[in-house]
Amino acid sequence: MRDGPVGELQWLSVAEAAQAIADKELSPVELMKALLDRVAKLDPRLNAFITLDAEAAMAAAKAAEAEAVAGRLRGPLHGVPVGIKDIINVAGLPTTCHSKILTDNVAKADAVCVQKLRGAGAIVMGKLSTHEFAIGGPSFDLPWPPARNPWNTDHHPGGSSSGSGSGVAAGLFPMALGTDTGGSVRNPASCCGIVGLKPTYGLVSRRGVFPLSFTLDHIGPMTRTVADNALMLQAIAGHDALDPGSAATVNGHYAANLDRGVRDLRIGFVRHFHEIDTPAEAEVTAALNHAARALQMEGAEVRDIRLPTLTEFGAVNRVILQSEAWAIHGPWLRERPGDYGQLSRRRLMAGAFMNAGDYVQAQRRRLEMIAEVEAAFRQVDVLLCASSMDPPCRIDRPADIDRTYPRQARTPFNVTGHPALAMLSGLSVDGLPLSVQFVCRYFEESTLFQVARAWERSAGTDKKHPAIV
Amino acid sequence: MSMDKATMELLARRAGLAKALTEFPDDVAAAAKQAADVMSKIKQPTDPAAEPWPPMKAGRGL
């Protein structure tokens, strides 16, 4: 089907792969085979997959090839492989949530976001590692090992969507679904040097996704390029009348502003997050300053802006998350505490020590914090801030994991529900990814992609891949 | 706001965590400490009429 080379298949972007398939320059079978070969070679070191569904993926690729040859494309992702975090249902496959508790929990139907990806033509390769029930951290006391970082497999890849981040960065698949309740799309995006979006709360249906915290859960796209992220969001966004948290909005055209640049955009730099609230490593600060300067050079107006402190955002997030998670996990924690890993058992039991008044107070303060961030968005169009305050640490040092995991600025936007995107800002002296985060007004993801694309073009972040072979 | 051992154990049993308390006493204690730590960091709204999120009114949320 292919006449000439289309580049190394593992590094093809979603857009490039979809275009090559539509132009009949690339067979979905050839692409799938190349990626499955790469999975066979690298995943024993990365542990990105919990369930690899190679047979079904190859069958779907053959069907996609036949359709492409006949000129019948299902949608803009026709024939493009995708990985799915293992708290999201894929019909016929177990949704284990990386836990002994749900080892045999086979999904009867696809989650809405998976249905939509398949409707757009994507092919599911399998289910991906996560922190147990999307909380905790990298754990060695679970039925499956934790995913590892392809930039250096001695280091963690972030989480909880850890297999999604690791696999996209390593070229095992060009796109993946993650979920984000306290930063779980943006943490692995930051640690693995890819693009991870937490959309506006309610923009992507949560139906068919195992909940962690009903009012904080988001589903988001993880890709190697900003344009791919917009393409994937376009496929999965949309109102779902059966999801009580779904926003009653009409989808935007998320790639509309991609190449408009940032001239005259007003960017608020939230310096106090990484300079005062949780002082970042010097390399992280330098990379953030560099990104701010680069966007200013491209014509944006950059000014400092203040929001509530990270400490308080984090506390509000934790009280709400742990109270809601306790409502879900209480019955299992009472009867089967030994079937959880230690990290998630400790985190999930915290909700037992919070009362209804604590929960409501956190929700009241949440509304005030939303008003404070909304006030900032009357002064600026976009916020620029840190994502992680450190490069990813070694995965085998629990004390370092405990110290660095809370050193982040992602939870504020789970609390407020604003769309937030994390991506590569540079590499540390040790060759590990550093990160930057952009945040926008509700439902203005197209502006978020506009700024992220300007930074990507300026820094060439989409061309940087780990050297793992 | 700290929590003494007796209070922690009482709350754990009331929440049905007797088994966890026997098998994983350190984890229960760590969970209780986490809860106390985060709750103490939240400012209380000064306006008694401050609403929780989502707002308890009809209309648009986000």
Short mmCIF file of N, CA and C in Angstrom, two decimals, chain A residues 337-436:
data_model
loop_
_atom_site.label_atom_id
_atom_site.label_comp_id
_atom_site.label_asym_id
_atom_site.label_seq_id
_atom_site.Cartn_x
_atom_site.Cartn_y
_atom_site.Cartn_z
N PRO A 337 -9.08 -4.93 53.23
CA PRO A 337 -8.01 -3.92 53.22
C PRO A 337 -6.69 -4.47 52.70
N GLY A 338 -6.48 -5.78 52.87
CA GLY A 338 -5.22 -6.38 52.43
C GLY A 338 -5.13 -6.57 50.94
N ASP A 339 -6.24 -6.37 50.23
CA ASP A 339 -6.19 -6.50 48.77
C ASP A 339 -5.81 -5.19 48.07
N TYR A 340 -5.62 -4.15 48.83
CA TYR A 340 -5.08 -2.89 48.27
C TYR A 340 -3.57 -2.85 48.50
N GLY A 341 -2.87 -2.13 47.65
CA GLY A 341 -1.48 -1.81 47.92
C GLY A 341 -1.41 -0.79 49.05
N GLN A 342 -0.24 -0.71 49.68
CA GLN A 342 -0.16 0.15 50.86
C GLN A 342 -0.41 1.63 50.56
N LEU A 343 0.16 2.12 49.44
CA LEU A 343 0.02 3.54 49.13
C LEU A 343 -1.44 3.94 48.97
N SER A 344 -2.18 3.17 48.17
CA SER A 344 -3.58 3.55 47.93
C SER A 344 -4.43 3.28 49.17
N ARG A 345 -4.09 2.23 49.93
CA ARG A 345 -4.86 1.97 51.17
C ARG A 345 -4.76 3.18 52.11
N ARG A 346 -3.54 3.70 52.26
CA ARG A 346 -3.37 4.86 53.14
C ARG A 346 -4.14 6.08 52.62
N ARG A 347 -4.03 6.32 51.32
CA ARG A 347 -4.70 7.51 50.76
C ARG A 347 -6.21 7.38 50.85
N LEU A 348 -6.72 6.18 50.52
CA LEU A 348 -8.18 6.02 50.44
C LEU A 348 -8.83 5.97 51.81
N MET A 349 -8.11 5.47 52.82
CA MET A 349 -8.72 5.42 54.16
C MET A 349 -8.80 6.80 54.81
N ALA A 350 -8.06 7.77 54.30
CA ALA A 350 -8.11 9.11 54.91
C ALA A 350 -9.53 9.66 54.91
N GLY A 351 -10.30 9.30 53.90
CA GLY A 351 -11.68 9.80 53.83
C GLY A 351 -12.54 9.35 55.00
N ALA A 352 -12.15 8.27 55.65
CA ALA A 352 -12.92 7.79 56.80
C ALA A 352 -12.83 8.74 57.98
N PHE A 353 -11.81 9.60 57.96
CA PHE A 353 -11.59 10.51 59.09
C PHE A 353 -12.07 11.94 58.78
N MET A 354 -12.80 12.09 57.70
CA MET A 354 -13.37 13.40 57.37
C MET A 354 -14.89 13.28 57.55
N ASN A 355 -15.50 14.37 58.00
CA ASN A 355 -16.95 14.29 58.18
C ASN A 355 -17.68 15.15 57.15
N ALA A 356 -18.99 15.09 57.18
CA ALA A 356 -19.79 15.79 56.18
C ALA A 356 -19.51 17.29 56.19
N GLY A 357 -19.31 17.83 57.39
CA GLY A 357 -19.03 19.26 57.48
C GLY A 357 -17.72 19.63 56.82
N ASP A 358 -16.68 18.78 57.00
CA ASP A 358 -15.38 19.04 56.34
C ASP A 358 -15.56 19.08 54.83
N TYR A 359 -16.33 18.14 54.33
CA TYR A 359 -16.55 18.05 52.88
C TYR A 359 -17.27 19.30 52.35
N VAL A 360 -18.31 19.70 53.06
CA VAL A 360 -19.07 20.87 52.58
C VAL A 360 -18.21 22.14 52.70
N GLN A 361 -17.43 22.25 53.77
CA GLN A 361 -16.57 23.44 53.88
C GLN A 361 -15.59 23.49 52.72
N ALA A 362 -15.04 22.33 52.35
CA ALA A 362 -14.10 22.32 51.21
C ALA A 362 -14.82 22.73 49.93
N GLN A 363 -16.04 22.27 49.76
CA GLN A 363 -16.80 22.65 48.56
C GLN A 363 -17.17 24.14 48.58
N ARG A 364 -17.40 24.69 49.77
CA ARG A 364 -17.69 26.14 49.85
C ARG A 364 -16.44 26.94 49.50
N ARG A 365 -15.32 26.54 50.05
CA ARG A 365 -14.06 27.26 49.74
C ARG A 365 -13.73 27.10 48.26
N ARG A 366 -14.08 25.93 47.71
CA ARG A 366 -13.84 25.68 46.29
C ARG A 366 -14.54 26.74 45.43
N LEU A 367 -15.78 27.05 45.76
CA LEU A 367 -16.51 28.03 44.96
C LEU A 367 -15.84 29.41 45.05
N GLU A 368 -15.35 29.75 46.24
CA GLU A 368 -14.63 31.03 46.38
C GLU A 368 -13.35 31.02 45.54
N MET A 369 -12.66 29.89 45.53
CA MET A 369 -11.41 29.81 44.75
C MET A 369 -11.70 29.89 43.25
N ILE A 370 -12.80 29.30 42.83
CA ILE A 370 -13.20 29.42 41.43
C ILE A 370 -13.40 30.89 41.08
N ALA A 371 -14.06 31.62 41.99
CA ALA A 371 -14.30 33.06 41.73
C ALA A 371 -12.97 33.81 41.62
N GLU A 372 -11.98 33.42 42.43
CA GLU A 372 -10.68 34.10 42.39
C GLU A 372 -9.96 33.83 41.06
N VAL A 373 -10.06 32.60 40.57
CA VAL A 373 -9.41 32.29 39.28
C VAL A 373 -10.17 32.96 38.13
N GLU A 374 -11.50 32.98 38.23
CA GLU A 374 -12.29 33.66 37.21
C GLU A 374 -11.94 35.15 37.16
N ALA A 375 -11.68 35.73 38.33
CA ALA A 375 -11.27 37.15 38.37
C ALA A 375 -9.96 37.34 37.62
N ALA A 376 -9.05 36.39 37.77
CA ALA A 376 -7.77 36.48 37.04
C ALA A 376 -8.01 36.44 35.54
N PHE A 377 -8.98 35.64 35.12
CA PHE A 377 -9.26 35.53 33.68
C PHE A 377 -10.01 36.76 33.13
N ARG A 378 -10.34 37.71 33.99
CA ARG A 378 -10.82 39.00 33.45
C ARG A 378 -9.63 39.90 33.12
N GLN A 379 -8.45 39.56 33.66
CA GLN A 379 -7.25 40.37 33.38
C GLN A 379 -6.37 39.77 32.28
N VAL A 380 -6.41 38.45 32.16
CA VAL A 380 -5.55 37.78 31.17
C VAL A 380 -6.35 36.72 30.43
N ASP A 381 -5.77 36.25 29.30
CA ASP A 381 -6.44 35.22 28.49
C ASP A 381 -5.99 33.82 28.84
N VAL A 382 -4.74 33.70 29.29
CA VAL A 382 -4.12 32.40 29.53
C VAL A 382 -3.27 32.51 30.80
N LEU A 383 -3.18 31.44 31.56
CA LEU A 383 -2.22 31.39 32.66
C LEU A 383 -1.06 30.48 32.27
N LEU A 384 0.13 30.88 32.66
CA LEU A 384 1.33 30.04 32.50
C LEU A 384 1.85 29.76 33.91
N CYS A 385 2.09 28.50 34.21
CA CYS A 385 2.62 28.18 35.54
C CYS A 385 3.37 26.86 35.49
N ALA A 386 3.93 26.49 36.62
CA ALA A 386 4.64 25.22 36.72
C ALA A 386 3.63 24.08 36.66
N SER A 387 4.12 22.90 36.30
CA SER A 387 3.35 21.67 36.47
C SER A 387 4.03 20.90 37.61
N SER A 388 5.19 20.28 37.33
CA SER A 388 5.97 19.62 38.39
C SER A 388 7.10 20.55 38.83
N MET A 389 7.43 20.50 40.11
CA MET A 389 8.51 21.34 40.63
C MET A 389 9.87 20.66 40.56
N ASP A 390 9.88 19.40 40.13
CA ASP A 390 11.13 18.63 40.07
C ASP A 390 11.11 17.76 38.81
N PRO A 391 12.27 17.37 38.32
CA PRO A 391 12.29 16.31 37.31
C PRO A 391 11.85 15.01 37.98
N PRO A 392 11.41 14.01 37.19
CA PRO A 392 10.98 12.74 37.81
C PRO A 392 12.13 12.07 38.55
N CYS A 393 11.84 11.62 39.78
CA CYS A 393 12.89 11.00 40.59
C CYS A 393 12.97 9.50 40.32
N ARG A 394 13.90 8.84 40.96
CA ARG A 394 14.03 7.39 40.79
C ARG A 394 12.79 6.68 41.33
N ILE A 395 12.41 5.61 40.64
CA ILE A 395 11.18 4.90 41.00
C ILE A 395 11.39 4.02 42.24
N ASP A 396 12.65 3.70 42.55
CA ASP A 396 12.91 2.77 43.66
C ASP A 396 13.26 3.50 44.95
N ARG A 397 12.94 4.79 45.03
CA ARG A 397 13.23 5.53 46.25
C ARG A 397 11.93 6.12 46.80
N PRO A 398 11.24 5.34 47.64
CA PRO A 398 9.93 5.78 48.15
C PRO A 398 9.98 7.16 48.83
N ALA A 399 11.07 7.45 49.51
CA ALA A 399 11.14 8.74 50.21
C ALA A 399 11.15 9.89 49.19
N ASP A 400 11.86 9.69 48.07
CA ASP A 400 11.89 10.73 47.03
C ASP A 400 10.53 10.87 46.36
N ILE A 401 9.86 9.73 46.14
CA ILE A 401 8.51 9.77 45.56
C ILE A 401 7.59 10.55 46.49
N ASP A 402 7.63 10.22 47.78
CA ASP A 402 6.77 10.91 48.76
C ASP A 402 7.05 12.41 48.79
N ARG A 403 8.32 12.76 48.65
CA ARG A 403 8.69 14.18 48.73
C ARG A 403 8.27 14.94 47.48
N THR A 404 8.48 14.33 46.30
CA THR A 404 8.28 15.10 45.07
C THR A 404 6.84 15.06 44.55
N TYR A 405 6.09 13.98 44.82
CA TYR A 405 4.74 13.89 44.23
C TYR A 405 3.84 15.08 44.59
N PRO A 406 3.85 15.53 45.84
CA PRO A 406 2.97 16.68 46.14
C PRO A 406 3.52 18.02 45.66
N ARG A 407 4.75 18.04 45.16
CA ARG A 407 5.37 19.31 44.74
C ARG A 407 4.95 19.61 43.29
N GLN A 408 3.73 20.11 43.17
CA GLN A 408 3.17 20.32 41.83
C GLN A 408 2.10 21.41 41.86
N ALA A 409 1.72 21.88 40.68
CA ALA A 409 0.71 22.94 40.59
C ALA A 409 -0.44 22.53 39.67
N ARG A 410 -0.81 21.28 39.74
CA ARG A 410 -1.88 20.78 38.87
C ARG A 410 -3.25 20.78 39.56
N THR A 411 -3.26 20.44 40.86
CA THR A 411 -4.56 20.30 41.54
C THR A 411 -5.41 21.56 41.51
N PRO A 412 -4.84 22.77 41.45
CA PRO A 412 -5.72 23.94 41.42
C PRO A 412 -6.80 23.85 40.34
N PHE A 413 -6.45 23.24 39.22
CA PHE A 413 -7.38 23.29 38.09
C PHE A 413 -8.30 22.08 38.04
N ASN A 414 -8.07 21.09 38.92
CA ASN A 414 -9.11 20.10 39.19
C ASN A 414 -10.15 20.73 40.12
N VAL A 415 -9.66 21.53 41.07
CA VAL A 415 -10.57 22.21 41.99
C VAL A 415 -11.48 23.16 41.22
N THR A 416 -10.92 23.91 40.29
CA THR A 416 -11.72 24.94 39.60
C THR A 416 -12.38 24.42 38.33
N GLY A 417 -11.87 23.33 37.76
CA GLY A 417 -12.45 22.78 36.53
C GLY A 417 -11.97 23.45 35.26
N HIS A 418 -11.03 24.40 35.35
CA HIS A 418 -10.53 25.06 34.12
C HIS A 418 -9.69 24.09 33.29
N PRO A 419 -9.68 24.26 31.97
CA PRO A 419 -8.83 23.40 31.14
C PRO A 419 -7.36 23.72 31.36
N ALA A 420 -6.54 22.68 31.44
CA ALA A 420 -5.11 22.87 31.73
C ALA A 420 -4.30 21.84 30.95
N LEU A 421 -3.20 22.30 30.39
CA LEU A 421 -2.38 21.44 29.53
C LEU A 421 -0.93 21.49 30.01
N ALA A 422 -0.32 20.32 30.15
CA ALA A 422 1.09 20.27 30.54
C ALA A 422 1.90 19.70 29.38
N MET A 423 3.11 20.21 29.23
CA MET A 423 3.97 19.74 28.14
C MET A 423 5.44 20.00 28.49
N LEU A 424 6.30 19.53 27.62
CA LEU A 424 7.74 19.66 27.82
C LEU A 424 8.17 21.13 27.81
N SER A 425 9.03 21.48 28.78
CA SER A 425 9.61 22.83 28.73
C SER A 425 11.10 22.77 28.43
N GLY A 426 11.69 21.60 28.60
CA GLY A 426 13.12 21.45 28.37
C GLY A 426 13.58 20.15 29.01
N LEU A 427 14.89 19.92 28.96
CA LEU A 427 15.43 18.70 29.57
C LEU A 427 16.39 19.10 30.69
N SER A 428 16.40 18.30 31.74
CA SER A 428 17.31 18.56 32.86
C SER A 428 18.73 18.19 32.46
N VAL A 429 19.70 18.52 33.29
CA VAL A 429 21.09 18.15 32.98
C VAL A 429 21.24 16.63 32.89
N ASP A 430 20.35 15.93 33.57
CA ASP A 430 20.39 14.46 33.51
C ASP A 430 19.57 13.91 32.35
N GLY A 431 19.05 14.78 31.50
CA GLY A 431 18.32 14.32 30.32
C GLY A 431 16.89 13.90 30.61
N LEU A 432 16.31 14.41 31.71
CA LEU A 432 14.92 14.08 32.05
C LEU A 432 14.01 15.26 31.74
N PRO A 433 12.75 14.97 31.38
CA PRO A 433 11.85 16.07 30.99
C PRO A 433 11.52 17.04 32.13
N LEU A 434 11.45 18.31 31.77
CA LEU A 434 10.93 19.37 32.63
C LEU A 434 9.62 19.84 31.98
N SER A 435 8.81 20.58 32.72
CA SER A 435 7.46 20.84 32.18
C SER A 435 6.97 22.24 32.44
N VAL A 436 5.98 22.62 31.63
CA VAL A 436 5.26 23.89 31.78
C VAL A 436 3.78 23.58 31.66
#
